[in-house]
Coordinates of C-alpha atoms in Angstrom, one line a residue:
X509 CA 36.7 109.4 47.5
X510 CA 38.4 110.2 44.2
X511 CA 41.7 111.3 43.4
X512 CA 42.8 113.0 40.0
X513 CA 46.0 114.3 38.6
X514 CA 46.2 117.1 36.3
X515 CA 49.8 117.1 34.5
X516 CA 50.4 121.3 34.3
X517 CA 54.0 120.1 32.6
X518 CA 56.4 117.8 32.6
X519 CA 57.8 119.3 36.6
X520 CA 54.3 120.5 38.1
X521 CA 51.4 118.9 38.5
X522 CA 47.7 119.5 40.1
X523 CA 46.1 116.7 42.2
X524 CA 42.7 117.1 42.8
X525 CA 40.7 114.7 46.4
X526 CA 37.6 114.7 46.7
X527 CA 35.9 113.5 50.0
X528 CA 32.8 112.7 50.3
X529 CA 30.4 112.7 53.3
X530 CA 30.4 108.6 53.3
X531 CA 34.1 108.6 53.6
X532 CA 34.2 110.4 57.3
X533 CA 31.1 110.2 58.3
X534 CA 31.5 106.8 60.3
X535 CA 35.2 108.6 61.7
X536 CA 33.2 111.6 63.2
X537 CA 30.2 109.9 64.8
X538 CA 32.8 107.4 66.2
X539 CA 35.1 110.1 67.8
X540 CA 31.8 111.8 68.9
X541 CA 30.7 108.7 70.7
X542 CA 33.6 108.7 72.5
X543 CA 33.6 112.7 73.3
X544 CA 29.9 111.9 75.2
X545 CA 31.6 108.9 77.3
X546 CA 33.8 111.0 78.9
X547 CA 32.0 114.8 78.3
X548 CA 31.7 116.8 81.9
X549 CA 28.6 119.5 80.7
X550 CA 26.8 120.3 84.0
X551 CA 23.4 119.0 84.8
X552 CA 24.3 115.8 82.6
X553 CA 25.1 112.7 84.0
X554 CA 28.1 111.7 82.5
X555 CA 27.9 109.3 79.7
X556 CA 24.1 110.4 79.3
X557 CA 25.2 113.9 77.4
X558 CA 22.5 114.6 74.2
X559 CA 24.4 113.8 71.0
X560 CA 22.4 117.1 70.1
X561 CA 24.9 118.8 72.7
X562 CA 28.0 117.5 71.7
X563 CA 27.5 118.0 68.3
X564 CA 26.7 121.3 68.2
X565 CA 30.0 121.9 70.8
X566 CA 32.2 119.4 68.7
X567 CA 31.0 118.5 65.8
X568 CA 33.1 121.3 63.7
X569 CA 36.1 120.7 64.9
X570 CA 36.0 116.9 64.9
X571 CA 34.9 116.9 61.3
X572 CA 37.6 119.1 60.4
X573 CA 39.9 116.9 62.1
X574 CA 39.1 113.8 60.6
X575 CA 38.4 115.4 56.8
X576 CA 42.4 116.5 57.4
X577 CA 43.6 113.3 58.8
X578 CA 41.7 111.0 55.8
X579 CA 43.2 113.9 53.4
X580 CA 46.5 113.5 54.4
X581 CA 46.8 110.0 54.6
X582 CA 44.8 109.5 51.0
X583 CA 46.9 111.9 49.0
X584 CA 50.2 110.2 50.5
X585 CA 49.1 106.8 49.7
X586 CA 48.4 108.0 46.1
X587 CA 51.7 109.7 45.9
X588 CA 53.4 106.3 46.4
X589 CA 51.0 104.2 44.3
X590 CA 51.6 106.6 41.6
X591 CA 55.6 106.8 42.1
X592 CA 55.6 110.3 42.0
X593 CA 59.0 111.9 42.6
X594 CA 58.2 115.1 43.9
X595 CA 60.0 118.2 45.7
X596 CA 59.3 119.9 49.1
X597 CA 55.7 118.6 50.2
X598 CA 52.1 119.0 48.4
X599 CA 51.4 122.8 48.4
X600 CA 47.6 122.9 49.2
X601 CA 45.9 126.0 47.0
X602 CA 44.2 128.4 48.6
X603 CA 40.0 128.3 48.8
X604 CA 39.4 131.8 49.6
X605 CA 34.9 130.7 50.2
X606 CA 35.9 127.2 50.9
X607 CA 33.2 126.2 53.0
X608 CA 32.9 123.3 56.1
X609 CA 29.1 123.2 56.1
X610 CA 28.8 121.1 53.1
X611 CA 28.7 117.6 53.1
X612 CA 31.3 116.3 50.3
X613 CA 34.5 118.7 50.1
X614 CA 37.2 119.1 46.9
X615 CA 41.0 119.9 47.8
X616 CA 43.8 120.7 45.3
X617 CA 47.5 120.3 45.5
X618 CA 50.6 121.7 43.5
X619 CA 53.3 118.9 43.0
X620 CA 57.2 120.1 42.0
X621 CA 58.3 117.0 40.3
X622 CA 61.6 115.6 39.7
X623 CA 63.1 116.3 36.4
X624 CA 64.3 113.2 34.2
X625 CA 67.5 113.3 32.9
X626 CA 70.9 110.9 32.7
X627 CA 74.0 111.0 34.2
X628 CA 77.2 110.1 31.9
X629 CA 80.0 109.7 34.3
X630 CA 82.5 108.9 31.5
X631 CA 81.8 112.0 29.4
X632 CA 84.5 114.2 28.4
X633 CA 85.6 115.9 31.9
X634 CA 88.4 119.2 32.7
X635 CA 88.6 116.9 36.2
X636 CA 92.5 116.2 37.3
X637 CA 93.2 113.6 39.8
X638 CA 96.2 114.9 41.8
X639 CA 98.7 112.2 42.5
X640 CA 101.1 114.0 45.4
X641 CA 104.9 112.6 45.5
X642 CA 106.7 113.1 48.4
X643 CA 109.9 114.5 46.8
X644 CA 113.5 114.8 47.8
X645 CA 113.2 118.5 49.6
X646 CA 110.4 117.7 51.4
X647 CA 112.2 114.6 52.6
X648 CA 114.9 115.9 53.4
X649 CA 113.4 118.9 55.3
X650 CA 111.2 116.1 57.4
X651 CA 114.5 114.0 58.3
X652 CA 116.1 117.5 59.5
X653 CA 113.1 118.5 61.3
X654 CA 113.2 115.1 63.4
X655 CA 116.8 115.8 64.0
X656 CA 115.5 119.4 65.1
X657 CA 112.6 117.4 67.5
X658 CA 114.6 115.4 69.4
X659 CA 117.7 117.2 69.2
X660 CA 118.8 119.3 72.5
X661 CA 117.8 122.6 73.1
X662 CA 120.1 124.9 74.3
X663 CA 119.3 128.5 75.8
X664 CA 120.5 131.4 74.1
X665 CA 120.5 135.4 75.6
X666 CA 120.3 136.4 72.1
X667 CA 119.1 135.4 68.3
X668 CA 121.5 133.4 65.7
X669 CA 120.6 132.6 62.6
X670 CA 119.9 129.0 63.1
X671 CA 118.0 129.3 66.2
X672 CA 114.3 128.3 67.3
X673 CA 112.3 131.5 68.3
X674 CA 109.5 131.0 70.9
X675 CA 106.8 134.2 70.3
X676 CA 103.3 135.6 70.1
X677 CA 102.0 137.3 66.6
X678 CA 99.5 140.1 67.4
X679 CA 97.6 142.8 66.0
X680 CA 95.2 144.0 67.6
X681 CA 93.1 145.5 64.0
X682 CA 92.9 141.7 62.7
X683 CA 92.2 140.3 66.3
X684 CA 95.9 138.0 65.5
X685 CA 97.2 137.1 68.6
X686 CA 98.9 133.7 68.4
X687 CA 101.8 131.7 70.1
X688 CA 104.4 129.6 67.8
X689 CA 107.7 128.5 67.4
X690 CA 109.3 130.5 64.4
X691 CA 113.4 129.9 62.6
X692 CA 114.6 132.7 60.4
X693 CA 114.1 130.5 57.3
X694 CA 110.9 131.0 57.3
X695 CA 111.2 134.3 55.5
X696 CA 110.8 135.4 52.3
X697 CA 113.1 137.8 52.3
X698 CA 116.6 137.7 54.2
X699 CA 116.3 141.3 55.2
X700 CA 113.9 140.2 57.4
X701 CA 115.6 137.6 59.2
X702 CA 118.0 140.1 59.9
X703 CA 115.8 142.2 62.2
X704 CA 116.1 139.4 64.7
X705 CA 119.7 138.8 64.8
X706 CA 121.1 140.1 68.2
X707 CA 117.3 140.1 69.6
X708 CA 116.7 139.4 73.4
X709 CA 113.7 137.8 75.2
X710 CA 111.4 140.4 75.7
X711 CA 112.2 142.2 72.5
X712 CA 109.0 143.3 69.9
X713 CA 109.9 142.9 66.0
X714 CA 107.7 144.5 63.4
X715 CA 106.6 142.8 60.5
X716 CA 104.7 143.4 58.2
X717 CA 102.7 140.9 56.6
X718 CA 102.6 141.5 52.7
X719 CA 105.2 139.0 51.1
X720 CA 106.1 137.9 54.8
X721 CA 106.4 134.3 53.3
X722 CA 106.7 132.8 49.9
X723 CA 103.6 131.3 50.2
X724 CA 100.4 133.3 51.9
X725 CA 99.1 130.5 53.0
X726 CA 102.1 130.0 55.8
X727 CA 99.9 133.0 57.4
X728 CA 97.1 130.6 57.9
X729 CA 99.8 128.5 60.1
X730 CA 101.4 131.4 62.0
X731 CA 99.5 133.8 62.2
X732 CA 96.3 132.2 62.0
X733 CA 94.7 133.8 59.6
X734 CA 91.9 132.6 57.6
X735 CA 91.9 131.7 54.0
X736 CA 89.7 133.8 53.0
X737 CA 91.9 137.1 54.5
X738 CA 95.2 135.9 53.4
X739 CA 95.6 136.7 50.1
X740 CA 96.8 140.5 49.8
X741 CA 96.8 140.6 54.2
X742 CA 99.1 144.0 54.6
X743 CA 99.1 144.9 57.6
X744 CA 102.0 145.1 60.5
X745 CA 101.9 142.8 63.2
X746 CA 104.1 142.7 65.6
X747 CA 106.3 139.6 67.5
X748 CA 107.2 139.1 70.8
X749 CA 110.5 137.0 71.4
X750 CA 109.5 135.3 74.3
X751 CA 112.5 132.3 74.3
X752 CA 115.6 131.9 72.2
X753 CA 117.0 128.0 71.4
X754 CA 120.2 127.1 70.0
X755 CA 119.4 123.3 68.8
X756 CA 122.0 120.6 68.5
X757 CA 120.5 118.0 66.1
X758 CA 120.3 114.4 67.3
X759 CA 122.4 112.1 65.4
X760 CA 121.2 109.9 62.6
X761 CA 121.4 106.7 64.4
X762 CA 120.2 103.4 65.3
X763 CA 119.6 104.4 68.4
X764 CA 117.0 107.7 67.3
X765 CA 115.9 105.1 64.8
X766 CA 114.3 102.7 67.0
X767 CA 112.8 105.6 69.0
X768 CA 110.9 106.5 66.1
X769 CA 109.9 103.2 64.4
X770 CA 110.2 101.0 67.1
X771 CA 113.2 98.4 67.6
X772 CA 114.8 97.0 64.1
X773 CA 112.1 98.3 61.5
X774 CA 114.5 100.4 60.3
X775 CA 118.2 101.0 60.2
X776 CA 119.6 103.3 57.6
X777 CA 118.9 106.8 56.7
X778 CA 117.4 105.8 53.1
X779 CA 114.9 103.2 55.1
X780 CA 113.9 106.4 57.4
X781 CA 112.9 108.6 54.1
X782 CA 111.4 105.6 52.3
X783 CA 108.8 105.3 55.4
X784 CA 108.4 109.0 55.9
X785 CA 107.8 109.1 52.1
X786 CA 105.3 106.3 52.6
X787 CA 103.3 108.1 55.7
X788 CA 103.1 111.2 53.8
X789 CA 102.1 110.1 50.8
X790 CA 99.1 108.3 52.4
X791 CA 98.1 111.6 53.8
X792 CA 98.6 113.3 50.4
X793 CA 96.6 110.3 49.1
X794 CA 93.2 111.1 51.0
X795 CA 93.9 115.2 50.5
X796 CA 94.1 114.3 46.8
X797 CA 90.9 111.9 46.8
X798 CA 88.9 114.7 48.9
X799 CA 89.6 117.2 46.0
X800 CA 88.7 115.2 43.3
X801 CA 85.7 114.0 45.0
X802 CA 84.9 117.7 45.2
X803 CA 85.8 118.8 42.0
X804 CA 83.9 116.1 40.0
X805 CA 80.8 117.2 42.0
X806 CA 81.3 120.3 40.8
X807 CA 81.9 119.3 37.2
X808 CA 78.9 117.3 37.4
X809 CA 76.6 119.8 38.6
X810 CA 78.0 122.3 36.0
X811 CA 77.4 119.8 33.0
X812 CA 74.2 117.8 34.1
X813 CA 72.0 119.7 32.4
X814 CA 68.0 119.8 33.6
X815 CA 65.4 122.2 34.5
X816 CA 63.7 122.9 38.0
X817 CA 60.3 123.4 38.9
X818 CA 61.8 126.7 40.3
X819 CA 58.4 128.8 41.1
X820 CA 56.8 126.1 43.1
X821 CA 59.7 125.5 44.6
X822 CA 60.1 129.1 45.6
X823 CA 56.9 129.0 47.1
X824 CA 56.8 126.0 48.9
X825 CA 60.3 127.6 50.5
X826 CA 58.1 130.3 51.1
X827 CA 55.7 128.9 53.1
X828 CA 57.0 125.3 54.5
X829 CA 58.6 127.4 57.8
X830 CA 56.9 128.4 60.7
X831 CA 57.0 132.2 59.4
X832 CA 56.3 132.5 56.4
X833 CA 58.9 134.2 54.2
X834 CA 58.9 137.4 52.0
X835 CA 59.1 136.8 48.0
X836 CA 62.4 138.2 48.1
X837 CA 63.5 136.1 51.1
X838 CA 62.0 133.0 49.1
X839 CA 63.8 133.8 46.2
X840 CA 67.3 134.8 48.1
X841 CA 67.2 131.0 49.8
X842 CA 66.2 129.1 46.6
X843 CA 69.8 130.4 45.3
X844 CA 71.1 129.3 48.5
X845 CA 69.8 125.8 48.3
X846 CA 68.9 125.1 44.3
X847 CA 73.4 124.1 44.5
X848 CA 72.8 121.2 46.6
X849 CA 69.4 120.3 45.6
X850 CA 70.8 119.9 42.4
X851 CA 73.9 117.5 43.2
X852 CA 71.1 115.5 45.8
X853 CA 69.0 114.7 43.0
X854 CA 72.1 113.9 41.0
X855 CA 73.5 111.9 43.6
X856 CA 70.4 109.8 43.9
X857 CA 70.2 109.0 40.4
X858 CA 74.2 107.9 40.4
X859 CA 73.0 105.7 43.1
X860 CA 70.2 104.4 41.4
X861 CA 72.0 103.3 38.3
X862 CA 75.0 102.0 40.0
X863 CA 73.1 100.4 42.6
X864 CA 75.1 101.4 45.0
X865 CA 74.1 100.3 48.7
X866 CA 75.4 100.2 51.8
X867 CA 75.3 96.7 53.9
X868 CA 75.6 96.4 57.3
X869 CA 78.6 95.1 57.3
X870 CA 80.6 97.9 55.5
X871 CA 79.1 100.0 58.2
X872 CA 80.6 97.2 60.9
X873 CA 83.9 98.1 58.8
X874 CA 84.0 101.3 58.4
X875 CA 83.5 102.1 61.7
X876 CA 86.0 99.3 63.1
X877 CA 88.9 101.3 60.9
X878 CA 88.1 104.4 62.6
X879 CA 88.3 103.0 66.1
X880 CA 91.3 101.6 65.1
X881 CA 92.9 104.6 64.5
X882 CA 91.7 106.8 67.0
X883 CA 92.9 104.0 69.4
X884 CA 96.5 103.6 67.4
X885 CA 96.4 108.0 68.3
X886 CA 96.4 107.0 71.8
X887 CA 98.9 104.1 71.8
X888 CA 96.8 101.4 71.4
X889 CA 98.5 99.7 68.3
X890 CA 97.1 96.5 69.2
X891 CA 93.8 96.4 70.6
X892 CA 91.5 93.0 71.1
X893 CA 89.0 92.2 67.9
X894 CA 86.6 91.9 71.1
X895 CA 87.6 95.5 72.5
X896 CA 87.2 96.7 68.7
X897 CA 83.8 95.0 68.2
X898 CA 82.6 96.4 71.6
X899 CA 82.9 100.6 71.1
X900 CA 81.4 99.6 67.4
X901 CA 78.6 98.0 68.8
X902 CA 78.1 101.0 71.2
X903 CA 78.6 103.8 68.4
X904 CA 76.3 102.1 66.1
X905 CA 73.6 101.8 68.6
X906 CA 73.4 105.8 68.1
X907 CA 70.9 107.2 65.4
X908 CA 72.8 110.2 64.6
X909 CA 76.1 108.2 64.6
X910 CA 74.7 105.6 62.3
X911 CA 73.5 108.3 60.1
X912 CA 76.5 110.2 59.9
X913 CA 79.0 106.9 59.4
X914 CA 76.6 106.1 56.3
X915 CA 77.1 109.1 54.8
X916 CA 81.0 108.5 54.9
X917 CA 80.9 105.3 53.6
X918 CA 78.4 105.9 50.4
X919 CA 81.2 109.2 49.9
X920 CA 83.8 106.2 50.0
X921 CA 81.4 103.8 47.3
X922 CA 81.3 107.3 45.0
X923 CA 85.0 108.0 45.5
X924 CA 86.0 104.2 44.1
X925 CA 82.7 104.7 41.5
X926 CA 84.2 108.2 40.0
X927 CA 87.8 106.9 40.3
X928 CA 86.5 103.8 37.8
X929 CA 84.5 105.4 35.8
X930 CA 85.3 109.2 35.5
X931 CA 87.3 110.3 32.4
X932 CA 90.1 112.5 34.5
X933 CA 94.0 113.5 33.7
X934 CA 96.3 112.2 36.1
X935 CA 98.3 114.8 37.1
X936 CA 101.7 114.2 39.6
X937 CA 102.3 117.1 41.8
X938 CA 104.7 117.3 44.8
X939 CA 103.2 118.9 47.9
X940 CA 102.9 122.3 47.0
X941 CA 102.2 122.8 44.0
X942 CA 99.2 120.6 45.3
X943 CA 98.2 123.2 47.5
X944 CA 98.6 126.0 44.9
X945 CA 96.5 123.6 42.1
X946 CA 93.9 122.9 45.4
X947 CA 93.2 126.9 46.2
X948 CA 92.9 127.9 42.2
X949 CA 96.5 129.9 42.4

């Protein structure tokens, strides 16, 4: 057998295997043998079939067989000798006369290769890294929301303006139909507050939704609306009061205190902000992270510049499915995909050059500080390193799990790797103007 490689370029490449009789031959009349053992023909004995007979019954087939299997297995060994780096799978060309009654067959292959290029991480970037403060108003507004949540409710017959509204959003166009808890603040504009004053249960307000809120994205929490529909949603929806609550705020005191943070962690009103500031901002810290992990993708993508073998690629998309697809249905997923394919192979060189790899252990790790958490969710604050060590034993022993798990953690080794080494601006933002730097407005 011989194998060749013709380079067509640098990203496509023709490999050429040639099989000859002496390199099956023993395969087939093996396989053979074993077909007369066990063949069934009528008015042979069994075991006692002429090789003639099963030859001429299954000598086609078994030689096609065994060509394909010593094929495969030949060109995939050469592809790893050789280190090639290819994309999508070996496209085999066509033979339009090819032609199983000869002896020694030839077989030809289209490689996509993997483009070389470099990745310079501490180039010149736009990227920002968001650093979200907690500030004074939003502080302030979580302290009086507490005093709101465990406050008394009180049961009104009609609206005032501090009260807590219990209704249902709907419009039936937009398919909105959703149950909250609403306070006249909310509003954008005061004029609409006032339709509810003097309101009973029962009573329908109409709304409509264009400048409802100063922010559209509030429609997202109230209505729920998607992001993609909120911006410029005007339409009228309508709300049904459904219950009406005077609240009278719980007092700011040791005793609401310790039903918060437990007994003695805190006991002043400037201790309660400084660990609400601290909880939030360690939300506000992974929300920040997740974006610029996102946005130096992108700017990578964007500024790693290399070409594609883009028509084989198109091809083998083509014809690597069950069905095979249309040109135009080729070339409409290639858009789809070529995106991704390009951060994957940009991806694998980052990890490549950085070495970066993930040990057991950091998997052990990683998945211990989830359980932990989902455990702390449910009131278990405290749970046994033996308890811990049991469920990660158990989640681990899944495939998928184990899969998934290592896809968060090498996220987590290129978060720390980009925070090192990318050239960003630090930017401090408080909450929302977060949220309007995060959706582009």
């Amino acid at each position: 057998m011989n194998i060749s490689r013709e380079q067509v370029d640098a990203l496509n490449a023709v490999v050429t295997v040639a099989i000859s009789k002496k390199d099956y031959a023993d395969n087939v009349e093996k396989v053979l043998a074993d077909y007369r053992k066990n063949a069934n023909i009528p008015g042979f004995r069994k075991g006692q079939v002429p090789m003639s007979l099963i030859q001429k019954q299954y000598g086609k087939a078994v030689l096609v067989d065994e060509v394909n299997k010593l094929l495969q297995t030949s060109l995939n060994d050469y592809l790893v000798e050789e280190k090639l780096d290819i994309l999508g799978n070996p496209l085999p060309k066509i033979t339009e006369d090819f032609n199983w009654d000869k002896d020694d067959f030839t077989f030809e292959f289209e490689l996509g290769l993997a483009p070389e290029f470099s990745v310079d991480l501490a180039a010149k970037s736009k990227v920002t890294k968001f650093e979200i403060e907690a500030d004074d108003k939003m502080l302030n507004e979580q302290v009086e929301r507490i005093q709101k949540q465990y406050g008394k409710m009180i049961p009104q017959d009609k609206v005032s303006e501090d009260d807590n509204i219990r209704g249902t959003f709907t419009n039936e166009e937009k398919g909105i139909n959703n149950s909250t808890v609403i306070t006249l603040d909310i509003f954008n504009d005061k004029k609409v507050a006032k339709k509810f004053i003097g309101k009973k249960v029962g009573d329908v307000v109409s709304l409509d939704t264009k400048g409802l809120f100063d922010d559209d994205h509030k429609l997202m929490d109230y209505l729920k609306v998607d992001h993609d529909d909120v911006h410029g949603l005007d339409v009228e929806v309508a709300f049904t009061i459904e219950e009406i609550n005077a609240i009278e705020k719980a007092e700011l005191n040791q005793e609401l205190f310790d039903k918060l943070f437990g007994e003695g962690v805190v006991t002043s009103i400037d201790e309660v902000k400084a660990k609400i500031k601290e909880d939030a901002e360690a939300q506000f810290a992974q929300q920040a992270d997740q974006k610029f992990l996102n946005d130096v993708i992108e700017n990578l993508i964007e500024n790693t510049k290399f070409e594609l073998p883009a028509t084989f690629l198109k091809k083998w998309i083509q014809n690597v499915g069950e069905n095979p697809l249309s040109i135009e249905q080729a070339e409409e997923e290639y858009a789809k995909s070529e995106k991704g394919l390009r951060y994957q192979l940009i991806e694998n060189k980052i990890i490549a050059d950085n070495n970066l790899q993930i040990q057991f252990e950091d998997l052990k790790s990683h998945t211990a500080e989830l359980i932990k958490k989902q455990m702390a969710q449910f009131g278990q604050l405290n749970p046994s390193d033996e308890e811990v060590e049991g469920i990660v034993a158990r989640v681990l022993s899944n495939q998928e799990e184990v899969k998934r798990l290592s896809e968060q953690v090498m996220s987590e080794k290129m978060l720390d790797l980009f925070k090192e080494k990318v050239n960003a601006k630090v930017k401090k933002v408080n909450y929302q103007e977060f949220i309007k730097e995060m959706y582009g407005e």
